[in-house]
mmCIF file of C-alpha atoms and ligand atoms in Angstrom:
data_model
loop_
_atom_site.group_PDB
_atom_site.id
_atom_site.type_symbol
_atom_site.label_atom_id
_atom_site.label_comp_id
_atom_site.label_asym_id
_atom_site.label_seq_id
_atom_site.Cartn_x
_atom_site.Cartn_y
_atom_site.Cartn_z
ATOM 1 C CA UNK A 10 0.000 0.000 0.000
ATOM 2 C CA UNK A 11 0.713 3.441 -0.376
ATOM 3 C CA UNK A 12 -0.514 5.851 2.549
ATOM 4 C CA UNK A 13 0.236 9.446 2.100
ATOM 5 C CA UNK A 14 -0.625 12.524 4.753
ATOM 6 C CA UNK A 15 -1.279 15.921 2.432
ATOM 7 C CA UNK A 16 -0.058 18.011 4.821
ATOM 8 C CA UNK A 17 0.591 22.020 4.830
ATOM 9 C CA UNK A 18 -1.112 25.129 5.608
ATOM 10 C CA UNK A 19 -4.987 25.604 5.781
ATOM 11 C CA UNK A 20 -5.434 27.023 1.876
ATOM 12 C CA UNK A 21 -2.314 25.356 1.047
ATOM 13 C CA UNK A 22 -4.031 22.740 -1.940
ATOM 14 C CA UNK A 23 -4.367 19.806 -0.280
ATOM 15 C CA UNK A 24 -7.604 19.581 -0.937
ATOM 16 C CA UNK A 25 -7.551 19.960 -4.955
ATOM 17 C CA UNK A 26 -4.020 18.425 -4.977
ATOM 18 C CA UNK A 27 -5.500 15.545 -3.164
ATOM 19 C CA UNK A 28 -8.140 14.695 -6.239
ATOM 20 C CA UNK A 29 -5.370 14.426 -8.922
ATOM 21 C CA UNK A 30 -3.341 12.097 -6.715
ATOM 22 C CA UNK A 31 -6.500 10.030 -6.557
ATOM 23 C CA UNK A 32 -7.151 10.455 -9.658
ATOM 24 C CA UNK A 33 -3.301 8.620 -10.618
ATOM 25 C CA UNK A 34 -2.819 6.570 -7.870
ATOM 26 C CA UNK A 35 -6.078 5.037 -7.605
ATOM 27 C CA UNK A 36 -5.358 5.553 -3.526
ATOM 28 C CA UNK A 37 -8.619 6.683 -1.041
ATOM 29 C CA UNK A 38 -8.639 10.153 -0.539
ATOM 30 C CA UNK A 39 -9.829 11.199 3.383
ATOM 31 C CA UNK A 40 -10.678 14.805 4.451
ATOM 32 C CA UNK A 41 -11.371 15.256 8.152
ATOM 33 C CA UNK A 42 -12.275 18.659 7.291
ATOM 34 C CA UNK A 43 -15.150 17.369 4.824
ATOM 35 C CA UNK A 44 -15.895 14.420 6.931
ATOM 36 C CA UNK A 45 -16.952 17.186 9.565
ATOM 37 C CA UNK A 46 -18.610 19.127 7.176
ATOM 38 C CA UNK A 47 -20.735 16.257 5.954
ATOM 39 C CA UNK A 48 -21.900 15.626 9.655
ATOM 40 C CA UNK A 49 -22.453 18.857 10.201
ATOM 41 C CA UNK A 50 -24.869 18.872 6.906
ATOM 42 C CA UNK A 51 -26.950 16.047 8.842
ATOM 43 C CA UNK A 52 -26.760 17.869 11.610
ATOM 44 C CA UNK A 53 -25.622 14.364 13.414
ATOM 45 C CA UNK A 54 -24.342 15.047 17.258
ATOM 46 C CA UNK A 55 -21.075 14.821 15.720
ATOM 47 C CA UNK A 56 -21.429 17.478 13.336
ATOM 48 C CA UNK A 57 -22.951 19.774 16.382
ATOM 49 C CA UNK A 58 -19.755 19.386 18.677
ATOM 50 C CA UNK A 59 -17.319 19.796 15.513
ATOM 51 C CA UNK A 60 -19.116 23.435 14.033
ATOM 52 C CA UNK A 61 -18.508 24.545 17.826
ATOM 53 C CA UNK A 62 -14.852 24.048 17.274
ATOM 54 C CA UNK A 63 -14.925 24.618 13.306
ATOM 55 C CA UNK A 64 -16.729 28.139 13.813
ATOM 56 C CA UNK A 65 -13.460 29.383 15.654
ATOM 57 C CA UNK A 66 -11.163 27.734 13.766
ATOM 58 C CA UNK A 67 -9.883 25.670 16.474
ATOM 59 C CA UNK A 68 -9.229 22.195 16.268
ATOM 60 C CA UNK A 69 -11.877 19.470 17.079
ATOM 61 C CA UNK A 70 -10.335 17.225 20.376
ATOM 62 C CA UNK A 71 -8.562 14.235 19.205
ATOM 63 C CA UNK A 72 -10.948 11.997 21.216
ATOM 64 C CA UNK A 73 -13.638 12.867 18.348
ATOM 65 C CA UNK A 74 -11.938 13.267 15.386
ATOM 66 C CA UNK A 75 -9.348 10.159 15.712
ATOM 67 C CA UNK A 76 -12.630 7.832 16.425
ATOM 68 C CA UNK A 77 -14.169 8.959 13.072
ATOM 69 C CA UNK A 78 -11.187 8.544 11.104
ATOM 70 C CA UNK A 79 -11.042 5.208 13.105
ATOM 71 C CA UNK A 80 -14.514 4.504 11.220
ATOM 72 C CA UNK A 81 -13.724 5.620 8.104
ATOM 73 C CA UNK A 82 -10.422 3.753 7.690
ATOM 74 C CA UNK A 83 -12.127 0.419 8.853
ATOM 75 C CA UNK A 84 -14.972 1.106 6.692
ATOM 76 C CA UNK A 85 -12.727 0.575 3.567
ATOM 77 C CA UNK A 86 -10.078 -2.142 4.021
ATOM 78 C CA UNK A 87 -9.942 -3.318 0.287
ATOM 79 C CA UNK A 88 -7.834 -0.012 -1.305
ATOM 80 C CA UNK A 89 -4.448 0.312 -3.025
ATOM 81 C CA UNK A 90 -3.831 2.945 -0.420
ATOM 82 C CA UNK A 91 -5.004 6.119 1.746
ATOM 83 C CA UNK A 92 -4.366 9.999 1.219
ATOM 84 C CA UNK A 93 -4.973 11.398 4.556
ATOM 85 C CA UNK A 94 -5.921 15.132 4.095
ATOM 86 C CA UNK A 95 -5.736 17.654 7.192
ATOM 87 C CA UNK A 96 -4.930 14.349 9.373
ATOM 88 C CA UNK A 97 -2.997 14.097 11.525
ATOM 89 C CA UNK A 98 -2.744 17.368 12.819
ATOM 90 C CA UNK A 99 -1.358 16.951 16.941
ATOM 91 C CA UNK A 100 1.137 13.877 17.929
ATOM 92 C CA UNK A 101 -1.743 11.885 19.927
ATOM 93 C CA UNK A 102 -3.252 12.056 16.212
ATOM 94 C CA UNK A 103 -0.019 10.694 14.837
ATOM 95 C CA UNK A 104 0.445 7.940 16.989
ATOM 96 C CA UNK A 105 -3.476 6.793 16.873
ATOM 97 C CA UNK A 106 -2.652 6.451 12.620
ATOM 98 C CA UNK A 107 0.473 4.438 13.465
ATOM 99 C CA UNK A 108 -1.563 2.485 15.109
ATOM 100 C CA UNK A 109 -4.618 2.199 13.484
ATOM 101 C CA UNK A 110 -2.141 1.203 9.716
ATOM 102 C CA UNK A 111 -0.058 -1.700 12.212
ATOM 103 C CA UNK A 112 -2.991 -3.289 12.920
ATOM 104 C CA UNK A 113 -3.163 -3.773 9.012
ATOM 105 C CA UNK A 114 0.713 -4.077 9.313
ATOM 106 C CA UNK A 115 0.598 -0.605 7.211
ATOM 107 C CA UNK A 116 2.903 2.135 7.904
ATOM 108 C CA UNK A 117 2.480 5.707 6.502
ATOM 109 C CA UNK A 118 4.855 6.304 3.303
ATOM 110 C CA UNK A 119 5.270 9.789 3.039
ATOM 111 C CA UNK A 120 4.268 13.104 4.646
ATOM 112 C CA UNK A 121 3.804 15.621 1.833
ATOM 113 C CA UNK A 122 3.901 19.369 2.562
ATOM 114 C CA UNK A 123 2.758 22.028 0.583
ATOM 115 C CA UNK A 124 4.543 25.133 1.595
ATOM 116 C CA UNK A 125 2.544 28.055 1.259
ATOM 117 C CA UNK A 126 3.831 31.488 2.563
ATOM 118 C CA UNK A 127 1.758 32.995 5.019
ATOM 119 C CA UNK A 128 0.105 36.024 2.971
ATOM 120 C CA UNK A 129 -0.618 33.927 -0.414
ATOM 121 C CA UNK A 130 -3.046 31.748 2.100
ATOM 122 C CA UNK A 131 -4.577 34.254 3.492
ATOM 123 C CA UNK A 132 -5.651 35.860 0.274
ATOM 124 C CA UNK A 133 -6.582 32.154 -0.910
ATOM 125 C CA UNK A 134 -8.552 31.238 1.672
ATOM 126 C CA UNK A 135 -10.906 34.502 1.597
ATOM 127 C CA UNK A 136 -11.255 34.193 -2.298
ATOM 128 C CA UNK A 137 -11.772 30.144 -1.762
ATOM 129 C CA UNK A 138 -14.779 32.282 0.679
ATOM 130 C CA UNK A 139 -16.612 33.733 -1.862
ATOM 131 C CA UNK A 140 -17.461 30.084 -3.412
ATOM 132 C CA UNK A 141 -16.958 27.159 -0.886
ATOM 133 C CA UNK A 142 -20.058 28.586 1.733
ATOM 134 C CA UNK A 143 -17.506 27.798 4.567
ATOM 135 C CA UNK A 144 -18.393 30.179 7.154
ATOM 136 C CA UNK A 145 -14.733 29.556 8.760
ATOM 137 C CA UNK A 146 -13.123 30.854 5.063
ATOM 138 C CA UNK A 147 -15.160 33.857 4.993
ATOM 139 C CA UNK A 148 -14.159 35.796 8.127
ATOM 140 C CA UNK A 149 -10.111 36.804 8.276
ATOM 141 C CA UNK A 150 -10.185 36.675 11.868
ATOM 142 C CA UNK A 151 -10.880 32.879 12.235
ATOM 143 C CA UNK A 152 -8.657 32.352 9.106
ATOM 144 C CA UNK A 153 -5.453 33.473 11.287
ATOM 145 C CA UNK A 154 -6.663 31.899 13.942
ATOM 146 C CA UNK A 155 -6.353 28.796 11.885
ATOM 147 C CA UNK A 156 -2.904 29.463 10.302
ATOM 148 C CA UNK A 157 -2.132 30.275 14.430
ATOM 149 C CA UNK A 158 -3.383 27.179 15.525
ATOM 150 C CA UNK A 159 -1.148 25.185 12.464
ATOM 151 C CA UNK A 160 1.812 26.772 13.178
ATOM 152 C CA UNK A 161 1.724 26.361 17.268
ATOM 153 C CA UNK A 162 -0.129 23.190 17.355
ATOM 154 C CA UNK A 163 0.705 21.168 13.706
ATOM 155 C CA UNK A 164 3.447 21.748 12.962
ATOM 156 C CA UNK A 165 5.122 19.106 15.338
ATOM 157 C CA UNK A 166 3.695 16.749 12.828
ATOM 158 C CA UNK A 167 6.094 17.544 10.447
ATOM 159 C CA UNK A 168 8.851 17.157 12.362
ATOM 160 C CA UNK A 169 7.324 13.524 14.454
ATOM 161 C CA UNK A 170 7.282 12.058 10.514
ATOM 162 C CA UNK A 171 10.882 13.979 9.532
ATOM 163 C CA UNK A 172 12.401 11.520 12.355
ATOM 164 C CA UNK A 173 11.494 9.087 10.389
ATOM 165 C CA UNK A 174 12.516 10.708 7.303
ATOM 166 C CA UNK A 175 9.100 10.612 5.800
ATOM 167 C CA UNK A 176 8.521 14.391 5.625
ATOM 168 C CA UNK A 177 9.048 16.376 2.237
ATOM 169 C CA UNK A 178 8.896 19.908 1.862
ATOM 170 C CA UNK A 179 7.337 20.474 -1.634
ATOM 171 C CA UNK A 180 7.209 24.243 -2.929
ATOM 172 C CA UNK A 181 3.339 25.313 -3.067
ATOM 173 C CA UNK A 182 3.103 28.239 -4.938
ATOM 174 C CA UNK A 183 2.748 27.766 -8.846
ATOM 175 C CA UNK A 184 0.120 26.733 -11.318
ATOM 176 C CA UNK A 185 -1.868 23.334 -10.057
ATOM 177 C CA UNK A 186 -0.442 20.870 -12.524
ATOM 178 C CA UNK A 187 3.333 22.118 -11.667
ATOM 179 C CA UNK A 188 2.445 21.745 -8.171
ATOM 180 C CA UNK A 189 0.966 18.196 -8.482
ATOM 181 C CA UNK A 190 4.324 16.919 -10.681
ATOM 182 C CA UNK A 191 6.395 18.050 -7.933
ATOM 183 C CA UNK A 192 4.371 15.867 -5.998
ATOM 184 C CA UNK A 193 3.512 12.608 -8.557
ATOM 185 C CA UNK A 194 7.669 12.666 -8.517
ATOM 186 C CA UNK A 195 7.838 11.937 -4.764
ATOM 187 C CA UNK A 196 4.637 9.353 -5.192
ATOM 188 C CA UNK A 197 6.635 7.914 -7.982
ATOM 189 C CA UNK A 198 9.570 7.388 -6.161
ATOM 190 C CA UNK A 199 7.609 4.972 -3.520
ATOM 191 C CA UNK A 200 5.774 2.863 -6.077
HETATM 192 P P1 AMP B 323 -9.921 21.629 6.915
HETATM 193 O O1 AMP B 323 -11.030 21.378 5.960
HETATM 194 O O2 AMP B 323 -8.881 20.547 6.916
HETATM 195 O O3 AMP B 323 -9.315 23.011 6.760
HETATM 196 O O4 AMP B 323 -10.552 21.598 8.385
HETATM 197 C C1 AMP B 323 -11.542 22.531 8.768
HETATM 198 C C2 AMP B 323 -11.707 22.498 10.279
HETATM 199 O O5 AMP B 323 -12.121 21.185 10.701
HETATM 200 C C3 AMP B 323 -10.453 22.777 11.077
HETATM 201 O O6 AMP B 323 -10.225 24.189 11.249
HETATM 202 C C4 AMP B 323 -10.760 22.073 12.406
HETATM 203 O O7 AMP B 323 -11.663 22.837 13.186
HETATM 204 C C5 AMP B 323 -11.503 20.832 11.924
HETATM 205 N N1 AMP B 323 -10.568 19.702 11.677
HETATM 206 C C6 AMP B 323 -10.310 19.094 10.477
HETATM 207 N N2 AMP B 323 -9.419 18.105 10.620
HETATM 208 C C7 AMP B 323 -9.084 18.083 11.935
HETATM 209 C C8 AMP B 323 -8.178 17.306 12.702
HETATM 210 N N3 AMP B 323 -7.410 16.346 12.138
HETATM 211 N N4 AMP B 323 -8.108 17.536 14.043
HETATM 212 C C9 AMP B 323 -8.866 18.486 14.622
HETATM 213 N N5 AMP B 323 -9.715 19.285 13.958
HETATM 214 C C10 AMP B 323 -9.829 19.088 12.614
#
């Protein structure tokens, strides 16, 4: 298998990055960020205690989301490989993956980083705004609260997978299909 974490700035192109890589590697693609917002669209308990936490652009607690990625992962063994997306994003996340792929005697591949500078995201994320109906895209003050909360409390995930030599800084600024062959080269070089 081939199990990648997307990993990088809110605004950074995981997201669209992440449907081209799915697109060539045949791998599953899983967004915590839209697994919350699908909950939150049923209006599930779930989704009610994540929009609390969304709406400030703080994280959800790992007790939550690591169970539901817990449910998602089990819910499709059969697949060449996962893209996790905006997961893990504290240690206690990290180890609960590690442990969740040895159970399938998996281990994560890569760590992929899209780095972003601070200003470009900021300006993508309010023009992403106008179009995506995320209420946590639209207001700046919740967007640097995000980037805040990435930098003080994600970034250690970076540096938990670089131990391991699994983390790659990729450059994120550029046109979308530069971006994503900087990336397919590091994918290409695992499979
Ligand atoms: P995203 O779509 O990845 O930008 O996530 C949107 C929001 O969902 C974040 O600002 C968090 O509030 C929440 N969220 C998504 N993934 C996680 C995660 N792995 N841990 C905690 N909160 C998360």
């Amino acid at each position: 298998m081939v199990n990648l974490i997307l990993f990088g700035p809110p605004g950074s192109g995981k997201g669209t990055q992440a449907v081209k890589l799915v697109d060539r590697y045949n791998l599953l693609h899983i967004s915590t960020g839209d697994l919350f917002r699908y909950e939150i669209g049923n209006q599930t308990p779930l989704g009610k205690e994540a929009k609390s936490y969304m709406d400030k652009g703080q994280l959800v607690p790992d007790s939550v989301t690591i169970g539901m990625l817990r449910n998602k992962v089990e819910a499709n063994p059969n697949v060449a490989g996962y893209i996790f997306d905006g997961f893990p994003r504290t240690i206690p996340q990290c180890e609960a993956l590690d442990d969740l792929l040895a159970e399938k005697g998996e281990t994560i591949s890569k760590l992929l980083m899209l780095d972003v500078p601070d200003d470009e995201i900021v300006k993508r994320i309010l023009l992403r705004g106008e179009s995506s109906g995320r209420a946590d895209d639209l207001n700046e003050e919740v967007v640097r609260n995000r980037i805040a909360v990435y930098k003080n409390e994600t970034t250690p995930v970076f540096d938990y997978y670089a131990k391991e030599d699994k983390s790659v800084k990729i450059h994120g600024v550029g046109g979308i299909e530069e971006i994503f062959d900087r990336l397919a080269e590091e994918v290409d070089a695992l499979v």
